[in-house]
Short mmCIF file of C-alpha atoms and ligand atoms in Angstrom, two decimals:
data_model
loop_
_atom_site.label_atom_id
_atom_site.label_comp_id
_atom_site.label_asym_id
_atom_site.label_seq_id
_atom_site.Cartn_x
_atom_site.Cartn_y
_atom_site.Cartn_z
CA MET U 24 -169.09 -12.93 -82.58
CA GLN U 25 -170.01 -14.01 -86.12
CA PHE U 26 -168.12 -12.25 -89.03
CA GLN U 27 -170.25 -11.55 -92.16
CA THR U 28 -168.71 -12.96 -95.29
CA GLU U 29 -169.24 -10.03 -97.57
CA PRO U 30 -166.14 -8.62 -99.20
CA SER U 31 -163.90 -6.44 -97.14
CA THR U 32 -164.44 -2.77 -97.23
CA GLU U 33 -160.60 -2.22 -97.08
CA GLN U 34 -159.59 -3.76 -100.56
CA LYS U 35 -156.20 -5.26 -99.98
CA SER U 36 -153.42 -4.09 -102.23
CA GLN U 37 -150.55 -6.25 -102.95
CA ARG U 38 -148.71 -4.96 -99.94
CA PRO U 39 -149.08 -6.51 -96.54
CA LEU U 40 -151.48 -4.49 -94.35
CA VAL U 41 -150.46 -3.45 -90.79
CA ALA U 42 -153.64 -2.45 -88.58
CA ILE U 43 -153.04 -0.49 -85.58
CA VAL U 44 -155.83 -0.45 -83.09
CA GLY U 45 -155.71 3.07 -81.22
CA GLY U 46 -154.16 6.25 -82.53
CA GLY U 47 -152.73 7.97 -79.61
CA VAL U 48 -149.06 8.65 -79.37
CA SER U 49 -148.28 4.96 -79.18
CA GLY U 50 -150.38 3.98 -82.29
CA ALA U 51 -149.50 7.01 -84.23
CA GLY U 52 -145.90 6.61 -83.25
CA VAL U 53 -145.72 3.00 -84.50
CA ALA U 54 -147.41 4.12 -87.80
CA TYR U 55 -144.85 7.14 -88.18
CA HIS U 56 -141.66 5.08 -87.44
CA LEU U 57 -142.85 2.10 -89.45
CA LEU U 58 -143.28 4.15 -92.51
CA LYS U 59 -139.68 5.81 -91.89
CA LEU U 60 -138.04 2.46 -91.32
CA ALA U 61 -139.65 0.59 -94.32
CA GLY U 62 -139.19 3.31 -96.81
CA ASN U 63 -140.16 1.87 -100.14
CA GLU U 64 -141.04 -1.47 -98.89
CA ALA U 65 -143.58 0.04 -96.53
CA PRO U 66 -146.77 -2.00 -95.77
CA ASP U 67 -150.16 -0.47 -95.95
CA ILE U 68 -150.78 1.09 -92.58
CA LEU U 69 -154.10 1.60 -91.35
CA VAL U 70 -154.91 3.22 -87.82
CA PHE U 71 -158.30 2.55 -86.35
CA GLU U 72 -159.04 5.67 -83.95
CA PRO U 73 -162.40 7.26 -83.37
CA ARG U 74 -160.92 10.45 -82.48
CA PRO U 75 -160.76 13.14 -85.19
CA MET U 76 -157.13 13.43 -85.20
CA LEU U 77 -153.99 10.80 -84.89
CA GLY U 78 -151.65 11.42 -82.17
CA ARG U 79 -153.72 12.91 -79.43
CA GLY U 80 -155.20 9.92 -77.71
CA LEU U 81 -156.54 10.35 -74.24
CA ALA U 82 -153.79 12.47 -72.75
CA TYR U 83 -153.45 15.20 -75.32
CA ASP U 84 -157.05 15.56 -76.65
CA THR U 85 -158.15 17.86 -73.55
CA ALA U 86 -159.10 21.30 -74.48
CA ASP U 87 -158.80 22.40 -70.70
CA PRO U 88 -156.15 24.99 -70.47
CA ALA U 89 -155.25 23.85 -66.97
CA HIS U 90 -154.16 20.46 -68.02
CA ARG U 91 -150.24 20.58 -68.73
CA ILE U 92 -147.56 18.23 -69.90
CA ASN U 93 -146.05 16.76 -66.78
CA VAL U 94 -142.73 16.12 -68.39
CA PRO U 95 -140.56 19.26 -69.83
CA ALA U 96 -141.03 19.59 -73.49
CA ALA U 97 -137.36 19.04 -74.13
CA LYS U 98 -138.00 15.38 -73.23
CA MET U 99 -141.29 14.74 -75.05
CA SER U 100 -140.28 14.13 -78.58
CA LEU U 101 -141.58 11.54 -80.93
CA GLN U 102 -138.22 10.89 -82.18
CA PRO U 103 -135.91 9.08 -79.74
CA ASP U 104 -132.83 10.25 -81.53
CA ASP U 105 -133.88 13.86 -81.42
CA PRO U 106 -135.20 14.54 -77.89
CA GLU U 107 -135.55 18.40 -78.64
CA GLU U 108 -137.73 18.12 -81.69
CA PHE U 109 -141.02 19.00 -79.80
CA GLN U 110 -139.44 21.97 -78.13
CA ARG U 111 -137.92 23.28 -81.38
CA TRP U 112 -141.57 22.68 -83.05
CA ILE U 113 -143.01 24.85 -80.24
CA GLU U 114 -140.52 27.69 -81.03
CA ALA U 115 -140.90 27.47 -84.79
CA ASN U 116 -144.62 27.40 -84.63
CA ASP U 117 -144.82 30.09 -81.83
CA ALA U 118 -147.16 27.56 -80.04
CA LEU U 119 -146.98 29.43 -76.74
CA ARG U 120 -147.88 32.77 -78.04
CA ASP U 121 -151.03 32.79 -75.90
CA ASP U 122 -149.67 31.04 -72.83
CA PRO U 123 -146.76 32.88 -71.29
CA GLU U 124 -147.16 30.78 -68.09
CA ALA U 125 -145.96 27.77 -69.95
CA GLN U 126 -142.31 28.86 -69.55
CA ARG U 127 -140.51 28.43 -66.10
CA GLU U 128 -137.85 30.73 -64.90
CA ASN U 129 -135.27 28.11 -65.53
CA GLY U 130 -136.30 28.12 -69.13
CA GLN U 131 -138.21 24.71 -69.21
CA LEU U 132 -141.29 24.54 -71.10
CA PHE U 133 -144.55 22.97 -69.71
CA PRO U 134 -147.12 23.80 -72.40
CA ARG U 135 -150.70 22.75 -72.30
CA ARG U 136 -151.22 19.12 -73.20
CA ARG U 137 -153.14 19.92 -76.54
CA VAL U 138 -149.99 21.48 -77.80
CA PHE U 139 -148.27 18.09 -77.63
CA GLY U 140 -151.15 16.59 -79.60
CA ASP U 141 -150.81 19.32 -82.17
CA TYR U 142 -147.15 18.49 -82.58
CA VAL U 143 -147.59 14.59 -83.08
CA GLY U 144 -150.48 15.53 -85.27
CA SER U 145 -148.46 17.70 -87.56
CA LEU U 146 -145.75 14.84 -88.18
CA LEU U 147 -148.71 12.57 -89.20
CA GLN U 148 -150.61 14.98 -91.20
CA PRO U 149 -148.25 14.88 -94.48
CA LEU U 150 -148.20 11.06 -94.25
CA LEU U 151 -152.05 10.91 -93.97
CA LYS U 152 -152.37 13.43 -96.82
CA SER U 153 -150.03 11.34 -99.27
CA GLY U 154 -151.95 8.26 -98.39
CA ALA U 155 -149.15 6.36 -96.92
CA ILE U 156 -151.06 5.99 -93.61
CA THR U 157 -154.89 5.61 -93.43
CA HIS U 158 -156.83 6.99 -90.48
CA ARG U 159 -160.17 4.98 -90.14
CA ARG U 160 -162.18 6.93 -87.77
CA ALA U 161 -163.81 3.89 -86.12
CA LYS U 162 -163.64 1.78 -83.06
CA VAL U 163 -162.58 -1.74 -83.47
CA ALA U 164 -165.34 -3.95 -82.38
CA ALA U 165 -164.08 -7.56 -83.00
CA ILE U 166 -160.86 -9.29 -84.27
CA ARG U 167 -160.80 -12.72 -85.54
CA ARG U 168 -157.89 -14.93 -86.76
CA ALA U 169 -158.34 -15.81 -90.53
CA ARG U 170 -155.89 -18.09 -92.11
CA ASP U 171 -152.32 -16.53 -91.55
CA GLY U 172 -153.84 -12.95 -90.99
CA TRP U 173 -156.55 -11.29 -89.02
CA VAL U 174 -160.11 -9.91 -89.98
CA ILE U 175 -161.04 -6.77 -88.08
CA ARG U 176 -164.59 -5.59 -87.67
CA ASP U 177 -165.21 -2.07 -86.77
CA ASP U 178 -168.28 -0.07 -85.49
CA LYS U 179 -168.87 1.63 -88.83
CA GLY U 180 -169.47 -1.81 -90.39
CA GLY U 181 -166.05 -2.21 -92.05
CA LEU U 182 -164.41 -5.40 -92.54
CA THR U 183 -160.30 -5.24 -92.86
CA GLN U 184 -158.03 -7.91 -93.58
CA ALA U 185 -154.73 -7.53 -91.89
CA ASP U 186 -151.37 -9.38 -91.79
CA ILE U 187 -150.17 -7.75 -88.63
CA VAL U 188 -152.22 -6.17 -85.66
CA VAL U 189 -150.87 -3.83 -83.07
CA VAL U 190 -152.88 -3.26 -80.05
CA ALA U 191 -152.06 0.47 -78.68
CA THR U 192 -155.48 1.10 -76.97
CA SER U 193 -153.60 1.74 -73.69
CA HIS U 194 -155.84 3.62 -71.19
CA PRO U 195 -159.23 2.05 -70.30
CA PRO U 196 -161.74 4.40 -68.34
CA PRO U 197 -161.14 4.47 -64.55
CA VAL U 198 -163.11 2.17 -62.20
CA ALA U 199 -165.02 3.75 -59.40
CA PRO U 200 -164.81 1.82 -56.12
CA GLY U 201 -167.93 -0.73 -56.47
CA ARG U 202 -169.80 0.08 -53.27
CA LEU U 203 -169.41 3.79 -53.63
CA ALA U 204 -170.34 3.75 -57.39
CA ALA U 205 -173.54 1.78 -56.40
CA ILE U 206 -174.43 4.31 -53.66
CA LEU U 207 -173.87 7.39 -55.58
CA ALA U 208 -174.86 6.16 -59.28
CA ASN U 209 -177.84 8.50 -59.39
CA HIS U 210 -176.24 11.49 -57.60
CA PRO U 211 -176.10 14.57 -60.01
CA ARG U 212 -172.66 15.46 -58.92
CA PHE U 213 -170.84 11.88 -58.76
CA VAL U 214 -168.07 12.29 -61.29
CA ALA U 215 -166.89 8.71 -62.12
CA ASP U 216 -165.11 9.43 -65.29
CA THR U 217 -163.13 12.67 -65.59
CA THR U 218 -161.88 11.79 -68.95
CA LYS U 219 -165.20 12.61 -70.26
CA PRO U 220 -165.16 16.17 -71.62
CA GLY U 221 -167.05 18.69 -69.47
CA SER U 222 -167.46 16.12 -66.71
CA LEU U 223 -166.47 18.76 -64.02
CA GLU U 224 -169.14 21.19 -65.21
CA VAL U 225 -171.65 19.73 -62.65
CA VAL U 226 -169.42 21.01 -59.62
CA ARG U 227 -170.82 24.33 -58.46
CA PRO U 228 -168.37 27.32 -57.11
CA GLN U 229 -169.13 26.52 -53.29
CA ASP U 230 -169.51 22.82 -53.54
CA ARG U 231 -167.47 20.81 -50.89
CA VAL U 232 -165.77 18.23 -52.93
CA LEU U 233 -164.33 14.97 -52.21
CA VAL U 234 -161.61 13.70 -54.69
CA ILE U 235 -160.75 10.06 -54.51
CA GLY U 236 -157.12 9.84 -55.52
CA ASN U 237 -154.00 11.86 -55.24
CA GLY U 238 -152.23 11.31 -58.53
CA LEU U 239 -151.88 13.33 -61.57
CA THR U 240 -155.50 13.03 -62.39
CA ALA U 241 -156.36 14.40 -59.09
CA ALA U 242 -153.91 17.30 -59.58
CA ASP U 243 -155.62 17.92 -63.21
CA VAL U 244 -159.04 17.93 -61.41
CA ILE U 245 -158.11 20.41 -58.64
CA ALA U 246 -156.35 22.70 -61.16
CA SER U 247 -159.35 22.61 -63.30
CA LEU U 248 -161.90 23.32 -60.66
CA ALA U 249 -159.81 26.25 -59.50
CA ARG U 250 -159.62 27.56 -63.00
CA ASN U 251 -163.23 27.26 -63.31
CA GLY U 252 -163.88 29.47 -60.33
CA HIS U 253 -164.60 26.67 -57.70
CA GLU U 254 -164.06 28.11 -54.34
CA GLY U 255 -165.34 25.49 -51.96
CA PRO U 256 -163.38 23.10 -49.86
CA VAL U 257 -161.58 20.00 -51.40
CA VAL U 258 -160.55 16.83 -49.75
CA ALA U 259 -158.29 14.64 -51.65
CA ILE U 260 -157.78 11.02 -50.13
CA SER U 261 -155.69 8.27 -51.08
CA ARG U 262 -154.60 5.06 -49.15
CA ARG U 263 -151.22 6.60 -48.16
CA GLY U 264 -152.08 10.19 -48.68
CA LEU U 265 -148.96 10.58 -51.03
CA ARG U 266 -149.06 13.46 -53.43
CA SER U 267 -147.45 13.45 -56.67
CA ARG U 268 -144.11 15.37 -56.35
CA GLY U 269 -142.90 18.40 -58.44
CA HIS U 270 -139.88 18.83 -60.57
CA ALA U 271 -136.38 19.79 -59.60
CA ALA U 272 -135.64 23.53 -59.44
CA SER U 273 -133.27 23.17 -62.50
CA PRO U 274 -132.50 20.52 -64.97
CA GLN U 275 -130.19 17.69 -64.09
CA GLU U 276 -128.64 14.85 -66.02
CA PRO U 277 -129.79 11.37 -64.68
CA PHE U 278 -127.60 9.72 -62.04
CA GLY U 279 -126.86 6.35 -60.99
CA ASP U 280 -126.27 3.00 -62.62
CA PHE U 281 -128.76 0.30 -62.26
CA VAL U 282 -127.85 -2.01 -65.07
CA THR U 283 -124.17 -2.95 -64.86
CA ASP U 284 -124.84 -5.21 -61.70
CA PRO U 285 -128.72 -5.05 -61.65
CA ALA U 286 -130.64 -5.87 -58.71
CA SER U 287 -132.49 -9.13 -58.58
CA SER U 288 -134.97 -8.29 -55.97
CA ALA U 289 -137.28 -5.63 -55.10
CA VAL U 290 -135.47 -5.09 -51.64
CA ALA U 291 -131.99 -4.91 -53.50
CA LEU U 292 -133.46 -2.33 -55.97
CA LEU U 293 -134.90 -0.18 -53.21
CA ARG U 294 -131.43 -0.21 -51.39
CA LYS U 295 -129.79 0.67 -54.76
CA VAL U 296 -132.14 3.56 -55.51
CA ARG U 297 -131.67 4.93 -51.77
CA THR U 298 -127.71 4.65 -52.02
CA SER U 299 -127.87 6.52 -55.33
CA ILE U 300 -130.01 9.19 -53.98
CA ARG U 301 -127.41 9.75 -51.10
CA GLN U 302 -124.42 9.60 -53.52
CA ALA U 303 -126.47 12.11 -55.68
CA ALA U 304 -126.82 14.51 -52.74
CA GLY U 305 -123.31 14.35 -52.29
CA GLN U 306 -122.88 15.82 -55.69
CA GLY U 307 -125.61 18.44 -55.26
CA LEU U 308 -128.20 16.59 -57.16
CA SER U 309 -131.55 15.84 -55.92
CA TRP U 310 -133.60 12.52 -56.04
CA HIS U 311 -135.15 13.57 -59.36
CA ALA U 312 -131.77 12.66 -61.09
CA VAL U 313 -131.72 9.20 -59.66
CA ILE U 314 -135.55 8.53 -60.50
CA ASP U 315 -134.91 9.66 -63.91
CA GLN U 316 -132.12 7.16 -64.23
CA VAL U 317 -134.23 4.49 -63.05
CA ARG U 318 -136.76 5.43 -65.64
CA SER U 319 -134.20 5.62 -68.58
CA GLN U 320 -132.76 2.10 -67.52
CA GLY U 321 -136.08 0.86 -66.65
CA HIS U 322 -136.34 -1.83 -69.38
CA ASP U 323 -133.00 -3.42 -68.49
CA LEU U 324 -133.46 -3.25 -64.74
CA TRP U 325 -137.11 -4.90 -64.99
CA ARG U 326 -135.65 -7.53 -67.17
CA ALA U 327 -133.15 -8.67 -64.53
CA LEU U 328 -135.92 -8.99 -61.99
CA PRO U 329 -137.84 -12.28 -61.57
CA VAL U 330 -141.60 -12.28 -61.98
CA ALA U 331 -142.31 -12.74 -58.37
CA GLU U 332 -139.94 -9.56 -57.57
CA ARG U 333 -141.79 -7.63 -60.28
CA ARG U 334 -144.99 -8.44 -58.48
CA ARG U 335 -143.57 -7.51 -55.22
CA ILE U 336 -142.60 -4.08 -56.58
CA VAL U 337 -146.03 -3.54 -57.97
CA ARG U 338 -147.67 -4.58 -54.65
CA HIS U 339 -145.43 -2.74 -52.42
CA LEU U 340 -143.34 0.10 -53.96
CA ARG U 341 -145.59 1.24 -56.86
CA PRO U 342 -147.46 3.98 -54.79
CA TYR U 343 -144.15 5.41 -53.86
CA TRP U 344 -142.65 4.98 -57.48
CA ASP U 345 -145.69 6.71 -58.99
CA VAL U 346 -145.59 9.78 -56.90
CA HIS U 347 -141.91 10.36 -57.71
CA ARG U 348 -142.03 9.31 -61.21
CA PHE U 349 -145.27 11.03 -62.37
CA ARG U 350 -144.49 14.66 -61.48
CA ILE U 351 -146.80 17.50 -61.74
CA ALA U 352 -146.18 20.67 -63.91
CA PRO U 353 -144.85 23.45 -61.82
CA GLN U 354 -147.96 25.58 -62.70
CA VAL U 355 -150.33 22.90 -61.37
CA GLU U 356 -148.05 22.41 -58.31
CA ALA U 357 -148.48 26.14 -57.58
CA VAL U 358 -152.36 25.83 -57.72
CA LEU U 359 -152.29 22.92 -55.43
CA ASP U 360 -149.77 24.42 -52.99
CA SER U 361 -151.78 27.73 -52.79
CA ALA U 362 -154.83 25.77 -52.13
CA ILE U 363 -153.40 24.00 -49.30
CA GLU U 364 -151.81 27.04 -47.94
CA ALA U 365 -155.28 28.87 -48.04
CA GLY U 366 -156.81 25.84 -46.24
CA ARG U 367 -158.92 24.99 -49.24
CA LEU U 368 -157.26 21.78 -50.10
CA GLU U 369 -156.82 18.95 -47.45
CA VAL U 370 -154.76 15.88 -48.48
CA LEU U 371 -155.40 12.87 -46.34
CA ALA U 372 -154.24 9.28 -46.05
CA ALA U 373 -157.72 7.64 -45.78
CA SER U 374 -160.20 5.37 -47.63
CA VAL U 375 -163.78 5.35 -47.84
CA ALA U 376 -165.44 3.14 -45.25
CA ASP U 377 -169.02 3.85 -45.95
CA ALA U 378 -171.31 6.38 -47.78
CA GLY U 379 -174.84 7.65 -47.84
CA VAL U 380 -176.97 10.25 -49.43
CA GLU U 381 -179.46 12.51 -47.88
CA GLY U 382 -181.26 14.73 -50.48
CA GLU U 383 -178.08 16.04 -52.51
CA THR U 384 -175.74 15.97 -49.55
CA ILE U 385 -173.21 13.14 -49.58
CA ARG U 386 -172.28 11.65 -46.20
CA ILE U 387 -168.83 9.85 -46.46
CA THR U 388 -167.40 7.89 -43.50
CA LEU U 389 -163.46 7.94 -43.95
CA GLN U 390 -161.20 5.56 -42.43
CA PRO U 391 -157.94 7.28 -41.87
CA ARG U 392 -154.78 5.18 -42.40
CA HIS U 393 -153.20 5.48 -39.04
CA ALA U 394 -156.25 5.98 -36.81
CA ARG U 395 -158.80 3.71 -35.31
CA GLU U 396 -161.41 6.42 -35.15
CA ARG U 397 -163.48 6.89 -38.29
CA SER U 398 -164.62 10.38 -39.22
CA GLU U 399 -167.80 11.51 -41.10
CA ARG U 400 -167.66 14.27 -43.43
CA THR U 401 -170.17 15.80 -45.79
CA PHE U 402 -169.74 16.78 -49.53
CA ASP U 403 -171.78 18.07 -52.39
CA ALA U 404 -169.71 16.25 -55.06
CA VAL U 405 -167.37 13.24 -55.44
CA VAL U 406 -164.98 12.94 -58.22
CA VAL U 407 -163.16 9.70 -58.89
CA THR U 408 -159.48 10.15 -60.04
CA THR U 409 -157.97 6.83 -59.52
CA GLY U 410 -156.72 6.76 -63.00
CA PRO U 411 -157.00 4.14 -65.77
CA ALA U 412 -157.80 0.61 -64.67
CA HIS U 413 -155.18 -1.36 -66.44
CA GLY U 414 -155.45 -4.46 -64.44
CA GLY U 415 -159.07 -4.99 -65.84
CA ILE U 416 -158.09 -4.27 -69.43
CA LEU U 417 -159.34 -7.40 -70.81
CA GLN U 418 -162.82 -6.72 -69.55
CA THR U 419 -162.99 -3.21 -70.93
CA GLN U 420 -163.78 -3.95 -74.65
CA PRO U 421 -165.63 -7.01 -75.95
CA TRP U 422 -162.95 -7.69 -78.62
CA LEU U 423 -160.13 -7.75 -76.04
CA GLY U 424 -162.18 -10.34 -73.93
CA GLU U 425 -162.87 -12.43 -77.06
CA LEU U 426 -159.16 -12.55 -77.94
CA GLU U 427 -158.67 -13.67 -74.20
CA ARG U 428 -161.26 -16.45 -74.49
CA GLU U 429 -159.57 -17.65 -77.78
CA GLY U 430 -156.41 -17.87 -75.71
CA ARG U 431 -154.55 -15.06 -77.83
CA LEU U 432 -154.14 -12.50 -75.01
CA VAL U 433 -153.66 -12.81 -71.27
CA LEU U 434 -153.02 -10.51 -68.40
CA ASP U 435 -149.49 -9.98 -67.61
CA PRO U 436 -148.50 -11.67 -64.42
CA THR U 437 -147.74 -8.32 -62.62
CA GLY U 438 -151.31 -7.15 -63.55
CA LEU U 439 -150.09 -4.12 -65.37
CA GLY U 440 -151.20 -4.77 -68.71
CA LEU U 441 -151.15 -7.62 -71.36
CA ALA U 442 -148.53 -10.37 -71.37
CA CYS U 443 -146.10 -9.95 -74.11
CA SER U 444 -142.75 -11.49 -75.25
CA GLU U 445 -139.52 -9.44 -75.44
CA ARG U 446 -140.55 -8.48 -79.04
CA SER U 447 -143.56 -7.05 -77.79
CA GLU U 448 -145.69 -9.82 -79.29
CA ALA U 449 -148.71 -10.77 -77.50
CA VAL U 450 -148.37 -13.90 -75.38
CA GLY U 451 -151.16 -16.36 -75.41
CA ALA U 452 -152.65 -18.64 -72.79
CA ASP U 453 -150.15 -21.46 -73.93
CA GLY U 454 -147.37 -19.11 -73.07
CA ARG U 455 -146.36 -18.87 -76.76
CA PRO U 456 -146.01 -15.50 -78.46
CA VAL U 457 -148.39 -14.71 -81.20
CA PRO U 458 -146.02 -13.18 -83.86
CA SER U 459 -148.60 -11.17 -85.76
CA LEU U 460 -150.33 -9.69 -82.76
CA LEU U 461 -148.10 -7.00 -81.08
CA VAL U 462 -148.57 -4.50 -78.15
CA SER U 463 -147.40 -1.00 -78.05
CA GLY U 464 -147.35 1.38 -75.23
CA PRO U 465 -148.32 1.11 -71.50
CA LEU U 466 -150.09 -2.23 -71.88
CA ALA U 467 -146.70 -3.67 -72.39
CA ARG U 468 -145.42 -2.55 -69.14
CA GLY U 469 -145.38 -6.00 -67.51
CA THR U 470 -142.52 -6.85 -69.70
CA PHE U 471 -140.77 -3.61 -70.42
CA GLY U 472 -140.88 -2.05 -67.09
CA GLU U 473 -141.41 1.66 -67.00
CA LEU U 474 -143.37 2.58 -70.06
CA MET U 475 -146.00 5.18 -69.15
CA GLY U 476 -144.76 8.51 -70.43
CA LEU U 477 -142.45 10.12 -72.91
CA PRO U 478 -139.68 9.56 -73.86
CA GLN U 479 -140.19 5.75 -73.20
CA ILE U 480 -143.44 5.65 -75.10
CA SER U 481 -141.71 6.99 -78.25
CA GLU U 482 -138.71 4.64 -77.96
CA HIS U 483 -141.13 1.74 -77.42
CA ALA U 484 -143.15 2.76 -80.53
CA LEU U 485 -140.03 2.94 -82.42
CA PHE U 486 -139.00 -0.51 -81.08
CA VAL U 487 -142.43 -2.15 -82.13
CA ALA U 488 -142.13 -0.51 -85.63
CA ARG U 489 -138.71 -2.26 -85.99
CA GLN U 490 -140.11 -5.57 -85.10
CA ILE U 491 -142.83 -5.19 -87.61
CA ALA U 492 -140.41 -4.07 -90.33
CA ASP U 493 -138.13 -7.02 -89.60
CA LYS U 494 -141.01 -9.45 -89.70
CA LEU U 495 -142.20 -7.99 -93.09
CA GLN U 496 -138.78 -8.31 -94.54
CA ALA U 497 -138.35 -11.82 -93.33
CA ALA U 498 -141.69 -12.65 -94.96
CA ALA U 499 -140.86 -10.93 -98.14
CA ALA U 500 -137.52 -12.96 -98.20
CA GLY U 501 -139.71 -16.06 -98.12
C1 LIG P 38 -154.53 12.13 -68.24
C2 LIG P 38 -153.07 11.76 -68.84
C3 LIG P 38 -152.07 12.76 -68.93
C4 LIG P 38 -150.88 12.36 -69.34
N1 LIG P 38 -149.81 13.35 -69.36
C5 LIG P 38 -148.63 12.98 -69.78
C6 LIG P 38 -147.74 14.00 -69.91
O1 LIG P 38 -147.70 15.15 -69.76
N2 LIG P 38 -146.39 13.51 -70.39
C7 LIG P 38 -146.07 12.22 -70.53
O2 LIG P 38 -145.04 11.79 -70.92
N3 LIG P 38 -147.13 11.26 -70.48
C8 LIG P 38 -148.17 11.68 -69.96
N4 LIG P 38 -149.26 10.66 -69.79
C9 LIG P 38 -148.89 9.19 -70.07
C10 LIG P 38 -149.48 8.66 -71.39
O3 LIG P 38 -149.58 7.38 -71.01
C11 LIG P 38 -148.57 8.80 -72.51
O4 LIG P 38 -147.85 9.85 -72.65
C12 LIG P 38 -149.37 8.68 -73.97
O5 LIG P 38 -150.21 9.62 -73.98
C13 LIG P 38 -149.93 7.20 -74.11
O6 LIG P 38 -150.54 7.31 -75.36
P1 LIG P 38 -151.17 5.89 -75.97
O7 LIG P 38 -151.20 6.17 -77.31
O8 LIG P 38 -150.36 4.68 -75.50
O9 LIG P 38 -152.59 5.82 -75.16
P2 LIG P 38 -153.95 6.63 -75.24
O10 LIG P 38 -153.71 8.01 -75.18
O11 LIG P 38 -154.91 5.84 -74.23
O12 LIG P 38 -154.62 6.33 -76.70
C14 LIG P 38 -155.23 5.15 -77.12
C15 LIG P 38 -156.23 5.39 -78.10
O13 LIG P 38 -156.79 4.14 -78.37
C16 LIG P 38 -158.11 4.58 -78.84
N5 LIG P 38 -159.04 3.34 -78.82
C17 LIG P 38 -159.35 2.75 -77.70
N6 LIG P 38 -160.13 1.64 -77.97
C18 LIG P 38 -160.20 1.62 -79.22
C19 LIG P 38 -160.83 0.66 -80.26
N7 LIG P 38 -161.49 -0.36 -80.02
N8 LIG P 38 -160.53 0.95 -81.49
C20 LIG P 38 -159.90 2.00 -82.14
N9 LIG P 38 -159.21 2.99 -81.18
C21 LIG P 38 -159.34 2.75 -79.88
C22 LIG P 38 -158.59 5.63 -77.93
O14 LIG P 38 -159.55 6.32 -78.53
C23 LIG P 38 -157.26 6.41 -77.71
O15 LIG P 38 -157.12 7.62 -78.54
C24 LIG P 38 -150.67 11.02 -69.52
C25 LIG P 38 -151.54 10.01 -69.24
C26 LIG P 38 -152.88 10.55 -69.12
C27 LIG P 38 -153.91 9.35 -68.87
#
């Protein structure tokens, strides 16, 4: 990729410039915390984000009222040292006035996801207004090393010189299974990417729907279809047929200790989790309390595991981890449960063995997990809900691929995202950290372990901001 040599559209001030690529919760969080940490010494902070508002990202930019946060509001603060800020913000702004369903009987709040985006946006707004943070509504198209910094080209034709770059682009689009995608490519009701607004509108009320995946995206899709008046049968398949679990009936404190004597293998960790669940039951607590502790101690316990054991966990335990860790909002769970009860929703452990199209009817041959006999089903619509394809992240955007070719980014050995150091600096092909290229959010999971939702996302954003503030301070001290 050639860079033009014309002057930068972003005129550099005397201050260093930190460019953040992606203005979801991770990118906006780094900008917010960096400003707070650096105070008067704050650098120029520029966030590249094509969406109109910072802080929403993929998860909280949805206008669909069926989409709810899947972590109680009391745990979804942008401030790691003030976990209830979001809950207080909701109350102060009467943000649930048109949504009485958001509150559970036990008092926990599960508002619509957009409300969380409103909250993060409200924290950023004054900083944007004052000019302390700049939102550039553009997509980064290329990033090149230039002397001791970086030059960034965006899709609006801008060139920006930055001293430090943070990659916070997190979730790439899902990837539909190749053969199925090829067969259904021209079908009017093949929905390959549900993150596109209005993508489910093609599904008609009586359509027979196949949902590929059984995680939170599948739950979102089934709840959205129900809300849109869909009455036809739905079959949801995944290899193991595991469904995302719900929340505990009442809030519990995390239980167990996974850091004092950390497990050094996948098997030992699994044993520890099972023992802790039994001990928790003895104290009247459910497995939720143990999984919550695994999440909160996730970084330390991940660190204690050799890479080969991390890979073993990803290969063998991840599906079980995902359904216990990614819990569905109770309101969404109720929709799914009643659909199952009414016989409208079938959850199967199966994979697609073959597919064909006759007119607009889709014939799918299913291979059940524990049966030799295949079964053939007919559908009117197929929706892919396998979630973001993080393992292919370097192929999802040309500039990421280019940084890989230049040896500045590589895939993490677990395949969960980008290789990075314990300071969240990208690790290049030579195995050495690139000190001025950092990764914030889920793409750093390979190094930091559990790092997909709140509160870990905001803890990591603060951590990355602190690394940047330290680097800038060290550079200023000469
Ligand atoms: C559908 C969904 C629902 C979820 N619900 C919850 C929940 O309820 N609770 C919870 O704790 N966690 C939830 N999560 C987990 C989620 O990972 C985090 O909560 C958080 O949203 C991650 O934010 P992020 O900024 O890291 O990533 P993203 O939200 O993916 O934001 C990345 C941003 O980067 C931008 N971008 C991409 N490429 C470029 C480019 N080239 N140039 C400029 N900008 C670019 C994108 O436009 C996007 O806005 C959910 C995740 C998903 C996918």
